[in-house]
Amino acid sequence: MSQAASPTPKQKYDLNFARWVYENVDGGDRMALCMQCGTCSGSCPIGTQMDYGPRKLFMMIRAGLKEKVLTSNTLWNCVSCYNCVVRCPRKVPVTYILHDLATLAVREGYAEATHSDNALFAKAFWWSATKYGRTDERLVTAKYYFAFGMSEGYKRGMANMKIALGMVRTKRMHIGMPHKVKETSELHKILAKAAEIEARNNNK
Amino acid sequence: MTTKISTKIISYYPGCSSQASGAHLDTSLKAVMPKLGVELKEVRDWNCCGASVGHIAGGHVPVAALSGRNLANAKEDGTTDFVTPCAACYLNSHYTNEKIINDEHVRNDVNEALGAVGKSYDGSMKVRHICEVIAKDVGMDAVKAQVKNPLGGIKVAGYIGCQTVRPFAKTERGGNWETYDEPHFLDDFISATGATAVPYKKKTSCCGGSVSVMSPDKTLHLIRDIVQEAADNGADVIATPCPLCQTNVEMYQGMINEKFGTHFNIPVVFYSQLFALSFGMDPNKDAALHQHLIPTDVLKARAK
Ligand code: SF4
Ligand code: SF4
């Protein structure tokens, strides 16, 4: 596991991880105000397919269950519908917190996180977005499918072949070179600097 | 109310899907917006916004820098409104803009990154969704004034999805233009074309967004429910503002039929395609009705 930025509690109800989340996670300061009403979990379209709904996940953070939180599928199954955000009576930005915890779980190298569909997809996506400055849906999808290995990639590709051919036929998937920004070197310089700042912030 | 409108110039950020799965949104908007008195000035050399997964692989600062560059370019172009038709682009660009205004750490970080190429950005653009511009600045009277080919008799389920309205539509900086639970702008758009907006409770339900793209097995049931209610309420077509909703709800109907034994085949179009058709424009060149996996014959038959 790569070096962990967040502290791991040694005993139950050790608040050091919760405090770290309050201070370092986007929206974490408001999470401290969660009153466990359950409006978020009750509004969640995918709640039944989550290991824990957001309400419970926040309680687990307070209970010091860092590993269970960062390996839960809650972080990956959230569909970013923002129902919880607009309905929370305490204005806790639930979705943003889940996104940030997902990023943290990948950064700290939890296998469940680094092998999740989302992390593999994000990797393929980020590659295209930063290399070309634009997302090439064809290349991202192909790269993502084959991140699971050759045979799984082929299987996933075939399962979606009908859709892909339809997209080509209706000119919603082009053949040829990827679309890209004109000033790629300018964009690369900005992103290199941004990555440097990101690393600096994460090691603070 | 007068229907004479003066032209408003806005920075238009089409987003990556405009060159692929959402090409028909871009084509139809470019056709109809000038008729509504809005000139779309494409953001110079725009880049990807980071969409809904960028943060996982890239982290905060790089994702914010992506929107920062777009906003800086738009500002250099001399406009005040940064407008996008894509729900995810809107979410990211608006969110980053608010952060740049309200959080000095983010502002400094983004400017340090932009500074690597001599750019800077202060948060002074207004980041808006194009539907808000149509609903508020243009208004339904100006839309109706362009309708030369009313779509009477066509039943449409107005499916808004999530991020077009959540979480910003009812915030002051988000324009305070809609409610979260009963948004009506899309039904207004549909009615303006002469078509009938059927009752539709699923209008703000989630299609699964990018999770549907990467792991449809987790979310096909969400899309099934969205299509089912439209079918139950007699909709001929589903109309949406969101490029990802359009693609998900259209392309997965076949898989849903296989998995759940349904027989769905309902076209899913953009409001802007309905506008173009009702404005009497070309069904393919302007309305891009030929760019659908599920044929839109029910609409094409009405072309003038
Ligand atoms: S809705 Fe808000 S206050 Fe209620 S449990 Fe969820 S996060 Fe906590
Ligand atoms: S944003 Fe995520 S956690 Fe919140 S209600 Fe939607 S799916 Fe559930």
Short mmCIF file of C-alpha atoms and ligand atoms in Angstrom, two decimals:
data_model
loop_
_atom_site.label_atom_id
_atom_site.label_comp_id
_atom_site.label_asym_id
_atom_site.label_seq_id
_atom_site.Cartn_x
_atom_site.Cartn_y
_atom_site.Cartn_z
CA MET A 1 0.00 0.00 0.00
CA SER A 2 1.31 3.41 -0.87
CA GLN A 3 1.96 5.89 1.86
CA ALA A 4 -1.26 6.87 3.59
CA ALA A 5 -2.06 10.54 4.02
CA SER A 6 -4.90 9.86 6.42
CA PRO A 7 -4.41 8.37 9.90
CA THR A 8 -5.66 4.86 10.72
CA PRO A 9 -7.54 4.61 14.03
CA LYS A 10 -6.12 2.11 16.54
CA GLN A 11 -9.35 1.49 18.39
CA LYS A 12 -13.10 1.89 17.98
CA TYR A 13 -14.41 5.44 18.19
CA ASP A 14 -10.93 6.78 17.79
CA LEU A 15 -11.75 10.08 16.12
CA ASN A 16 -8.46 10.72 14.37
CA PHE A 17 -9.67 9.54 10.92
CA ALA A 18 -12.98 11.42 11.30
CA ARG A 19 -11.10 14.60 12.21
CA TRP A 20 -8.82 14.14 9.23
CA VAL A 21 -11.89 13.79 6.98
CA TYR A 22 -13.48 16.91 8.50
CA GLU A 23 -10.36 18.87 7.66
CA ASN A 24 -9.14 17.38 4.39
CA VAL A 25 -12.09 16.09 2.44
CA ASP A 26 -14.04 18.45 0.18
CA GLY A 27 -17.15 19.26 2.23
CA GLY A 28 -15.82 17.36 5.24
CA ASP A 29 -16.30 20.35 7.52
CA ARG A 30 -20.04 20.10 6.95
CA MET A 31 -20.02 16.34 7.48
CA ALA A 32 -19.29 17.12 11.11
CA LEU A 33 -22.84 18.51 11.26
CA CYS A 34 -24.52 15.29 10.03
CA MET A 35 -27.37 14.44 12.42
CA GLN A 36 -27.90 10.92 11.09
CA CYS A 37 -31.42 11.60 9.86
CA GLY A 38 -31.09 9.25 6.88
CA THR A 39 -32.63 11.60 4.30
CA CYS A 40 -29.62 10.98 2.05
CA SER A 41 -29.85 7.19 2.13
CA GLY A 42 -33.63 7.38 1.77
CA SER A 43 -33.26 9.54 -1.37
CA CYS A 44 -30.60 7.37 -2.95
CA PRO A 45 -31.68 5.54 -6.13
CA ILE A 46 -28.92 2.99 -5.75
CA GLY A 47 -28.93 2.65 -1.96
CA THR A 48 -30.06 -0.98 -1.99
CA GLN A 49 -26.96 -1.84 -4.00
CA MET A 50 -24.55 -0.13 -1.66
CA ASP A 51 -22.68 -1.88 1.16
CA TYR A 52 -23.73 1.06 3.34
CA GLY A 53 -25.84 4.11 2.53
CA PRO A 54 -24.22 7.51 3.02
CA ARG A 55 -25.75 8.00 6.49
CA LYS A 56 -24.24 4.78 7.74
CA LEU A 57 -20.93 5.47 6.03
CA PHE A 58 -20.66 8.79 7.85
CA MET A 59 -21.37 7.04 11.18
CA MET A 60 -18.65 4.52 10.35
CA ILE A 61 -16.19 7.34 9.76
CA ARG A 62 -16.96 8.62 13.23
CA ALA A 63 -16.61 5.09 14.59
CA GLY A 64 -13.10 4.95 13.19
CA LEU A 65 -13.83 2.18 10.68
CA LYS A 66 -11.49 3.64 8.09
CA GLU A 67 -10.68 0.48 6.19
CA LYS A 68 -14.32 -0.60 5.89
CA VAL A 69 -15.20 2.88 4.64
CA LEU A 70 -12.44 3.05 2.05
CA THR A 71 -13.08 -0.46 0.74
CA SER A 72 -16.88 -0.14 0.56
CA ASN A 73 -18.65 -0.18 -2.79
CA THR A 74 -20.66 2.86 -1.67
CA LEU A 75 -17.87 4.99 -3.10
CA TRP A 76 -18.23 3.32 -6.52
CA ASN A 77 -21.94 2.71 -6.81
CA CYS A 78 -22.95 6.31 -6.19
CA VAL A 79 -24.38 7.54 -9.51
CA SER A 80 -23.86 11.24 -8.68
CA CYS A 81 -27.55 12.15 -8.84
CA TYR A 82 -27.16 14.84 -6.14
CA ASN A 83 -30.53 14.00 -4.55
CA CYS A 84 -28.79 13.71 -1.19
CA VAL A 85 -27.04 17.05 -1.60
CA VAL A 86 -30.18 19.05 -2.31
CA ARG A 87 -32.24 17.27 0.35
CA CYS A 88 -29.88 17.11 3.32
CA PRO A 89 -31.33 19.29 6.08
CA ARG A 90 -27.81 20.05 7.34
CA LYS A 91 -26.47 20.99 3.90
CA VAL A 92 -23.88 18.24 3.94
CA PRO A 93 -22.45 17.97 0.38
CA VAL A 94 -22.76 14.18 0.48
CA THR A 95 -21.83 13.46 -3.16
CA TYR A 96 -18.67 15.54 -3.04
CA ILE A 97 -17.59 13.76 0.13
CA LEU A 98 -18.14 10.35 -1.50
CA HIS A 99 -16.16 11.45 -4.57
CA ASP A 100 -13.31 12.61 -2.39
CA LEU A 101 -13.30 9.45 -0.31
CA ALA A 102 -13.14 7.48 -3.58
CA THR A 103 -10.14 9.50 -4.68
CA LEU A 104 -8.53 8.96 -1.26
CA ALA A 105 -9.15 5.20 -1.40
CA VAL A 106 -7.39 4.97 -4.78
CA ARG A 107 -4.55 7.22 -3.64
CA GLU A 108 -3.97 5.11 -0.56
CA GLY A 109 -3.91 1.98 -2.70
CA TYR A 110 -6.79 -0.10 -1.35
CA ALA A 111 -7.13 -2.98 -3.80
CA GLU A 112 -10.94 -2.79 -3.82
CA ALA A 113 -10.58 0.79 -4.91
CA THR A 114 -7.76 0.48 -7.43
CA HIS A 115 -9.51 -2.49 -9.10
CA SER A 116 -12.94 -0.89 -9.18
CA ASP A 117 -14.60 -0.30 -12.55
CA ASN A 118 -14.55 3.40 -11.75
CA ALA A 119 -10.83 3.61 -11.05
CA LEU A 120 -10.01 1.71 -14.26
CA PHE A 121 -12.44 3.84 -16.22
CA ALA A 122 -11.07 7.01 -14.65
CA LYS A 123 -7.55 5.99 -15.66
CA ALA A 124 -8.55 5.47 -19.30
CA PHE A 125 -10.58 8.65 -19.26
CA TRP A 126 -7.87 10.80 -17.71
CA TRP A 127 -5.36 9.48 -20.23
CA SER A 128 -7.49 10.74 -23.13
CA ALA A 129 -8.58 13.98 -21.48
CA THR A 130 -5.03 15.00 -20.68
CA LYS A 131 -3.22 13.62 -23.73
CA TYR A 132 -5.61 15.10 -26.28
CA GLY A 133 -7.42 17.67 -24.14
CA ARG A 134 -10.65 15.96 -25.14
CA THR A 135 -12.36 12.73 -24.30
CA ASP A 136 -12.35 10.24 -27.13
CA GLU A 137 -15.23 7.95 -26.21
CA ARG A 138 -13.93 5.18 -28.51
CA LEU A 139 -10.42 5.05 -27.10
CA VAL A 140 -11.56 5.48 -23.50
CA THR A 141 -14.05 2.62 -23.80
CA ALA A 142 -11.54 0.32 -25.50
CA LYS A 143 -8.78 1.12 -23.03
CA TYR A 144 -11.21 0.60 -20.16
CA TYR A 145 -12.48 -2.78 -21.42
CA PHE A 146 -8.97 -4.09 -21.94
CA ALA A 147 -7.87 -2.89 -18.50
CA PHE A 148 -9.66 -6.05 -17.31
CA GLY A 149 -7.33 -8.21 -19.43
CA MET A 150 -7.52 -9.50 -22.99
CA SER A 151 -10.36 -11.99 -22.72
CA GLU A 152 -12.61 -9.83 -20.53
CA GLY A 153 -11.87 -6.88 -22.80
CA TYR A 154 -12.87 -8.88 -25.84
CA LYS A 155 -16.04 -10.10 -24.08
CA ARG A 156 -17.08 -6.60 -23.05
CA GLY A 157 -16.25 -5.27 -26.49
CA MET A 158 -18.40 -7.91 -28.19
CA ALA A 159 -21.30 -7.35 -25.80
CA ASN A 160 -21.35 -3.71 -26.84
CA MET A 161 -20.53 -4.23 -30.50
CA LYS A 162 -24.08 -3.66 -31.67
CA ILE A 163 -24.22 -0.33 -29.86
CA ALA A 164 -20.79 0.69 -31.15
CA LEU A 165 -21.67 -0.12 -34.77
CA GLY A 166 -24.92 1.81 -34.36
CA MET A 167 -22.97 4.80 -33.07
CA VAL A 168 -20.63 4.66 -36.07
CA ARG A 169 -23.58 4.32 -38.47
CA THR A 170 -25.34 7.35 -36.96
CA LYS A 171 -22.09 9.38 -36.97
CA ARG A 172 -21.91 9.58 -33.20
CA MET A 173 -18.61 7.74 -33.21
CA HIS A 174 -16.11 8.84 -35.82
CA ILE A 175 -13.46 6.85 -37.62
CA GLY A 176 -10.00 8.37 -37.72
CA MET A 177 -7.73 10.44 -35.53
CA PRO A 178 -8.88 11.54 -32.07
CA HIS A 179 -10.28 15.06 -31.71
CA LYS A 180 -7.88 17.22 -29.78
CA VAL A 181 -7.22 20.76 -28.62
CA LYS A 182 -4.94 22.87 -30.81
CA GLU A 183 -2.69 24.05 -28.00
CA THR A 184 -1.77 20.65 -26.59
CA SER A 185 1.60 21.77 -25.28
CA GLU A 186 -0.02 24.68 -23.45
CA LEU A 187 -2.53 22.31 -21.86
CA HIS A 188 0.20 19.84 -20.91
CA LYS A 189 2.17 22.58 -19.19
CA ILE A 190 -0.87 23.66 -17.17
CA LEU A 191 -1.62 20.08 -16.16
CA ALA A 192 1.98 19.30 -15.25
CA LYS A 193 2.02 22.32 -12.96
CA ALA A 194 -1.38 21.35 -11.53
CA ALA A 195 -0.17 17.82 -10.79
CA GLU A 196 2.85 19.27 -9.02
CA ILE A 197 0.58 21.45 -6.85
CA GLU A 198 -1.72 18.51 -6.18
CA ALA A 199 1.22 16.40 -4.95
CA ARG A 200 2.42 19.28 -2.80
CA ASN A 201 -1.06 19.66 -1.25
CA ASN A 202 -1.41 15.93 -0.60
CA ASN A 203 1.91 15.74 1.19
CA LYS A 204 1.23 18.70 3.43
CA MET B 1 -44.90 40.82 -25.08
CA THR B 2 -42.83 41.70 -28.08
CA THR B 3 -41.27 38.89 -30.07
CA LYS B 4 -38.56 41.09 -31.54
CA ILE B 5 -35.34 40.04 -29.91
CA SER B 6 -31.91 41.54 -29.87
CA THR B 7 -28.93 39.25 -30.26
CA LYS B 8 -27.06 38.18 -27.18
CA ILE B 9 -23.54 36.76 -27.55
CA ILE B 10 -22.55 33.98 -25.18
CA SER B 11 -19.49 31.80 -24.82
CA TYR B 12 -20.58 28.33 -25.83
CA TYR B 13 -18.85 25.33 -24.31
CA PRO B 14 -20.15 22.26 -26.15
CA GLY B 15 -18.10 19.64 -24.30
CA CYS B 16 -16.50 16.46 -25.62
CA SER B 17 -19.74 14.60 -26.27
CA SER B 18 -20.59 17.24 -28.90
CA GLN B 19 -18.03 15.59 -31.18
CA ALA B 20 -19.31 12.08 -30.56
CA SER B 21 -22.33 10.60 -28.80
CA GLY B 22 -24.03 13.97 -28.36
CA ALA B 23 -23.33 15.41 -31.84
CA HIS B 24 -27.05 15.81 -32.50
CA LEU B 25 -27.44 18.11 -29.48
CA ASP B 26 -24.69 20.38 -30.79
CA THR B 27 -26.03 20.41 -34.37
CA SER B 28 -29.59 21.22 -33.34
CA LEU B 29 -28.56 23.91 -30.86
CA LYS B 30 -26.37 25.62 -33.45
CA ALA B 31 -29.39 25.60 -35.76
CA VAL B 32 -31.97 26.98 -33.32
CA MET B 33 -30.14 29.36 -30.98
CA PRO B 34 -29.55 32.13 -33.56
CA LYS B 35 -33.31 32.05 -34.27
CA LEU B 36 -33.85 32.65 -30.56
CA GLY B 37 -31.57 35.67 -30.61
CA VAL B 38 -28.54 33.99 -29.06
CA GLU B 39 -25.22 33.88 -30.86
CA LEU B 40 -23.04 30.97 -29.80
CA LYS B 41 -19.38 31.91 -29.71
CA GLU B 42 -17.49 28.68 -29.18
CA VAL B 43 -14.97 28.85 -26.33
CA ARG B 44 -11.57 29.12 -27.98
CA ASP B 45 -9.73 25.79 -28.10
CA TRP B 46 -11.85 24.36 -25.25
CA ASN B 47 -10.74 21.23 -23.43
CA CYS B 48 -12.46 18.44 -21.50
CA CYS B 49 -14.00 19.46 -18.12
CA GLY B 50 -12.91 16.27 -16.34
CA ALA B 51 -16.46 14.82 -16.42
CA SER B 52 -17.59 12.71 -13.48
CA VAL B 53 -14.49 10.58 -12.93
CA GLY B 54 -11.58 12.97 -13.58
CA HIS B 55 -11.01 13.58 -9.88
CA ILE B 56 -10.29 9.89 -9.21
CA ALA B 57 -7.35 9.73 -11.60
CA GLY B 58 -6.35 13.38 -11.73
CA GLY B 59 -7.07 14.87 -8.31
CA HIS B 60 -8.55 18.25 -7.40
CA VAL B 61 -6.09 20.74 -8.78
CA PRO B 62 -5.68 19.20 -12.25
CA VAL B 63 -9.47 18.87 -12.62
CA ALA B 64 -9.97 22.48 -11.51
CA ALA B 65 -7.21 23.57 -13.90
CA LEU B 66 -9.09 22.01 -16.83
CA SER B 67 -12.14 24.19 -16.17
CA GLY B 68 -9.83 27.08 -15.30
CA ARG B 69 -8.30 27.06 -18.78
CA ASN B 70 -11.73 27.01 -20.47
CA LEU B 71 -12.99 29.86 -18.32
CA ALA B 72 -9.81 31.89 -18.86
CA ASN B 73 -10.11 31.46 -22.64
CA ALA B 74 -13.78 32.49 -22.58
CA LYS B 75 -12.94 35.54 -20.53
CA GLU B 76 -10.17 36.52 -22.95
CA ASP B 77 -12.81 36.28 -25.70
CA GLY B 78 -14.60 39.14 -23.99
CA THR B 79 -17.94 37.53 -23.08
CA THR B 80 -19.62 37.43 -19.66
CA ASP B 81 -21.68 34.22 -19.85
CA PHE B 82 -20.06 30.80 -20.12
CA VAL B 83 -22.86 28.54 -21.28
CA THR B 84 -22.95 24.80 -21.80
CA PRO B 85 -25.67 22.34 -22.84
CA CYS B 86 -24.03 19.36 -21.09
CA ALA B 87 -25.09 18.46 -17.55
CA ALA B 88 -21.67 17.19 -16.49
CA CYS B 89 -19.81 20.10 -18.10
CA TYR B 90 -22.17 22.46 -16.33
CA LEU B 91 -21.65 20.75 -12.99
CA ASN B 92 -17.85 20.83 -13.23
CA SER B 93 -17.47 24.28 -14.72
CA HIS B 94 -19.97 25.89 -12.36
CA TYR B 95 -18.55 24.13 -9.33
CA THR B 96 -14.98 25.10 -10.16
CA ASN B 97 -15.99 28.69 -10.86
CA GLU B 98 -17.70 28.92 -7.46
CA LYS B 99 -14.63 27.43 -5.78
CA ILE B 100 -12.37 29.93 -7.53
CA ILE B 101 -14.56 32.73 -6.20
CA ASN B 102 -15.05 31.44 -2.66
CA ASP B 103 -11.96 29.44 -1.79
CA GLU B 104 -8.68 31.29 -1.96
CA HIS B 105 -6.63 28.08 -1.89
CA VAL B 106 -8.37 26.82 -5.02
CA ARG B 107 -8.09 30.25 -6.64
CA ASN B 108 -4.37 30.39 -5.95
CA ASP B 109 -3.74 26.80 -7.05
CA VAL B 110 -5.65 27.22 -10.32
CA ASN B 111 -3.87 30.47 -11.06
CA GLU B 112 -0.49 29.00 -10.25
CA ALA B 113 -1.21 26.21 -12.77
CA LEU B 114 -2.54 28.64 -15.42
CA GLY B 115 0.44 30.86 -14.70
CA ALA B 116 2.70 28.18 -16.20
CA VAL B 117 1.54 29.49 -19.59
CA GLY B 118 0.95 33.10 -18.60
CA LYS B 119 -2.82 32.77 -18.12
CA SER B 120 -4.95 33.73 -15.16
CA TYR B 121 -8.60 33.63 -14.17
CA ASP B 122 -10.51 35.46 -11.42
CA GLY B 123 -13.92 33.74 -11.33
CA SER B 124 -15.76 36.57 -13.02
CA MET B 125 -17.57 34.56 -15.73
CA LYS B 126 -21.15 33.50 -15.12
CA VAL B 127 -21.36 29.76 -15.71
CA ARG B 128 -24.84 28.85 -16.92
CA HIS B 129 -26.75 25.93 -18.35
CA ILE B 130 -28.15 26.68 -21.79
CA CYS B 131 -31.64 25.59 -20.66
CA GLU B 132 -31.57 28.36 -18.07
CA VAL B 133 -30.69 30.83 -20.83
CA ILE B 134 -33.60 29.57 -22.94
CA ALA B 135 -36.04 29.54 -20.03
CA LYS B 136 -35.05 32.93 -18.58
CA ASP B 137 -33.34 35.13 -21.15
CA VAL B 138 -35.13 33.91 -24.27
CA GLY B 139 -38.49 32.95 -22.80
CA MET B 140 -41.27 30.78 -24.16
CA ASP B 141 -42.94 33.58 -26.13
CA ALA B 142 -39.84 33.96 -28.28
CA VAL B 143 -39.73 30.19 -28.80
CA LYS B 144 -43.41 30.06 -29.77
CA ALA B 145 -42.87 32.94 -32.19
CA GLN B 146 -40.50 30.69 -34.18
CA VAL B 147 -42.87 27.71 -34.34
CA LYS B 148 -44.02 27.39 -37.95
CA ASN B 149 -44.68 23.67 -37.85
CA PRO B 150 -46.45 22.91 -34.55
CA LEU B 151 -46.01 19.34 -33.37
CA GLY B 152 -49.63 18.89 -32.27
CA GLY B 153 -50.58 15.33 -31.34
CA ILE B 154 -47.05 14.16 -30.53
CA LYS B 155 -46.77 12.93 -26.96
CA VAL B 156 -43.50 13.58 -25.24
CA ALA B 157 -42.16 12.46 -21.85
CA GLY B 158 -39.88 15.23 -20.62
CA TYR B 159 -36.93 13.55 -18.94
CA ILE B 160 -34.59 16.05 -17.28
CA GLY B 161 -32.25 13.73 -15.37
CA CYS B 162 -30.05 14.98 -12.55
CA GLN B 163 -27.29 17.49 -12.99
CA THR B 164 -29.06 19.96 -15.25
CA VAL B 165 -30.94 21.02 -12.13
CA ARG B 166 -29.14 19.36 -9.21
CA PRO B 167 -27.44 20.72 -7.21
CA PHE B 168 -27.41 24.29 -8.56
CA ALA B 169 -30.78 25.28 -10.11
CA LYS B 170 -32.18 26.65 -6.87
CA THR B 171 -29.05 28.43 -5.75
CA GLU B 172 -28.60 32.13 -6.27
CA ARG B 173 -25.42 31.75 -8.31
CA GLY B 174 -27.04 28.92 -10.25
CA GLY B 175 -29.65 31.40 -11.45
CA ASN B 176 -32.43 30.34 -9.07
CA TRP B 177 -34.44 29.21 -12.06
CA GLU B 178 -35.95 25.86 -11.12
CA THR B 179 -37.05 23.63 -8.28
CA TYR B 180 -35.40 20.28 -7.61
CA ASP B 181 -38.51 18.18 -7.24
CA GLU B 182 -40.92 19.67 -9.78
CA PRO B 183 -38.88 21.37 -12.49
CA HIS B 184 -41.19 22.42 -15.32
CA PHE B 185 -38.88 24.03 -17.89
CA LEU B 186 -38.71 20.97 -20.11
CA ASP B 187 -42.49 20.55 -20.20
CA ASP B 188 -42.67 24.25 -21.10
CA PHE B 189 -40.19 23.70 -23.94
CA ILE B 190 -42.22 20.72 -25.19
CA SER B 191 -45.54 22.59 -25.00
CA ALA B 192 -44.05 25.57 -26.83
CA THR B 193 -43.50 23.35 -29.90
CA GLY B 194 -47.17 22.39 -29.88
CA ALA B 195 -46.45 18.83 -28.69
CA THR B 196 -48.05 17.40 -25.55
CA ALA B 197 -45.96 16.86 -22.42
CA VAL B 198 -47.38 13.69 -20.84
CA PRO B 199 -47.41 13.39 -17.02
CA TYR B 200 -44.05 11.98 -16.02
CA LYS B 201 -42.95 11.42 -12.44
CA LYS B 202 -39.55 10.03 -13.40
CA LYS B 203 -38.46 13.36 -14.85
CA THR B 204 -35.63 13.86 -12.39
CA SER B 205 -34.71 10.23 -11.78
CA CYS B 206 -31.17 9.13 -12.48
CA CYS B 207 -30.13 7.10 -15.57
CA GLY B 208 -27.00 5.95 -13.76
CA GLY B 209 -24.78 8.53 -15.44
CA SER B 210 -21.23 7.38 -15.99
CA VAL B 211 -21.81 4.27 -13.85
CA SER B 212 -24.20 3.13 -16.61
CA VAL B 213 -21.42 3.63 -19.14
CA MET B 214 -18.86 1.61 -17.20
CA SER B 215 -21.03 -0.95 -15.39
CA PRO B 216 -24.52 -1.16 -16.93
CA ASP B 217 -25.25 -4.32 -14.94
CA LYS B 218 -25.54 -2.10 -11.85
CA THR B 219 -27.98 0.40 -13.30
CA LEU B 220 -30.06 -1.04 -16.15
CA HIS B 221 -33.06 -1.26 -13.80
CA LEU B 222 -32.92 2.53 -13.31
CA ILE B 223 -33.19 3.09 -17.06
CA ARG B 224 -35.91 0.44 -17.35
CA ASP B 225 -38.06 2.36 -14.87
CA ILE B 226 -37.48 5.63 -16.76
CA VAL B 227 -38.57 4.10 -20.08
CA GLN B 228 -41.40 2.10 -18.49
CA GLU B 229 -43.21 5.14 -17.13
CA ALA B 230 -42.85 6.96 -20.45
CA ALA B 231 -44.36 3.92 -22.20
CA ASP B 232 -47.14 3.57 -19.61
CA ASN B 233 -48.09 7.21 -20.10
CA GLY B 234 -48.31 6.83 -23.85
CA ALA B 235 -45.24 8.83 -24.86
CA ASP B 236 -44.23 8.64 -28.53
CA VAL B 237 -40.80 9.98 -27.68
CA ILE B 238 -38.71 10.86 -24.64
CA ALA B 239 -37.06 14.29 -24.74
CA THR B 240 -34.08 15.26 -22.59
CA PRO B 241 -31.57 18.10 -22.21
CA CYS B 242 -28.66 15.84 -21.15
CA PRO B 243 -26.26 14.18 -23.62
CA LEU B 244 -25.43 11.32 -21.28
CA CYS B 245 -29.11 10.68 -20.44
CA GLN B 246 -29.91 10.66 -24.16
CA THR B 247 -27.23 8.11 -24.91
CA ASN B 248 -27.87 5.88 -21.90
CA VAL B 249 -31.66 5.80 -22.23
CA GLU B 250 -31.48 5.18 -25.97
CA MET B 251 -28.59 2.76 -26.37
CA TYR B 252 -29.52 0.42 -23.53
CA GLN B 253 -33.14 -0.24 -24.48
CA GLY B 254 -32.03 -3.34 -26.41
CA MET B 255 -30.10 -4.73 -23.42
CA ILE B 256 -33.01 -3.91 -21.12
CA ASN B 257 -35.38 -5.83 -23.39
CA GLU B 258 -33.05 -8.83 -23.26
CA LYS B 259 -32.61 -8.67 -19.51
CA PHE B 260 -36.16 -7.85 -18.42
CA GLY B 261 -38.27 -9.23 -21.28
CA THR B 262 -39.66 -5.80 -22.16
CA HIS B 263 -40.29 -4.57 -25.72
CA PHE B 264 -39.13 -0.97 -25.55
CA ASN B 265 -38.27 0.95 -28.68
CA ILE B 266 -38.98 4.58 -27.78
CA PRO B 267 -36.91 7.26 -29.50
CA VAL B 268 -34.97 9.57 -27.16
CA VAL B 269 -34.32 13.06 -28.53
CA PHE B 270 -33.15 16.47 -27.34
CA TYR B 271 -35.54 19.39 -26.77
CA SER B 272 -33.43 21.29 -29.31
CA GLN B 273 -34.30 18.73 -31.99
CA LEU B 274 -38.00 19.29 -31.26
CA PHE B 275 -37.38 23.04 -31.52
CA ALA B 276 -35.67 22.68 -34.92
CA LEU B 277 -38.46 20.48 -36.27
CA SER B 278 -41.20 22.80 -35.02
CA PHE B 279 -39.33 25.82 -36.40
CA GLY B 280 -39.77 24.18 -39.82
CA MET B 281 -36.06 23.49 -40.22
CA ASP B 282 -34.41 20.57 -42.01
CA PRO B 283 -35.06 17.29 -40.14
CA ASN B 284 -31.53 16.01 -40.75
CA LYS B 285 -29.27 18.96 -41.41
CA ASP B 286 -30.70 21.04 -38.55
CA ALA B 287 -32.64 18.66 -36.29
CA ALA B 288 -30.13 15.81 -36.75
CA LEU B 289 -32.98 13.30 -36.45
CA HIS B 290 -30.98 10.81 -38.52
CA GLN B 291 -28.44 10.40 -35.72
CA HIS B 292 -30.46 8.02 -33.58
CA LEU B 293 -30.02 4.35 -32.78
CA ILE B 294 -33.79 4.10 -32.32
CA PRO B 295 -35.37 5.59 -35.46
CA THR B 296 -37.25 8.85 -35.02
CA ASP B 297 -39.76 8.24 -37.84
CA VAL B 298 -42.63 9.53 -35.71
CA LEU B 299 -40.93 12.94 -35.77
CA LYS B 300 -39.45 12.81 -39.26
CA ALA B 301 -42.93 12.19 -40.64
CA ARG B 302 -43.87 15.63 -39.33
CA ALA B 303 -41.05 17.51 -41.05
CA LYS B 304 -42.05 20.42 -43.25
S1 SF4 C 1 -29.24 13.78 4.99
FE1 SF4 C 1 -27.52 14.99 5.81
S2 SF4 C 1 -27.84 15.10 8.03
FE2 SF4 C 1 -29.18 13.47 7.24
S3 SF4 C 1 -27.94 11.59 7.48
FE3 SF4 C 1 -27.57 12.34 5.42
S4 SF4 C 1 -25.75 13.65 5.58
FE4 SF4 C 1 -26.53 13.34 7.66
S1 SF4 C 2 -25.50 11.31 -5.21
FE1 SF4 C 2 -24.85 9.22 -4.80
S2 SF4 C 2 -25.16 8.92 -2.60
FE2 SF4 C 2 -26.30 10.76 -3.18
S3 SF4 C 2 -28.37 10.01 -3.54
FE3 SF4 C 2 -27.33 10.02 -5.52
S4 SF4 C 2 -26.44 7.96 -5.77
FE4 SF4 C 2 -27.03 8.22 -3.60
#
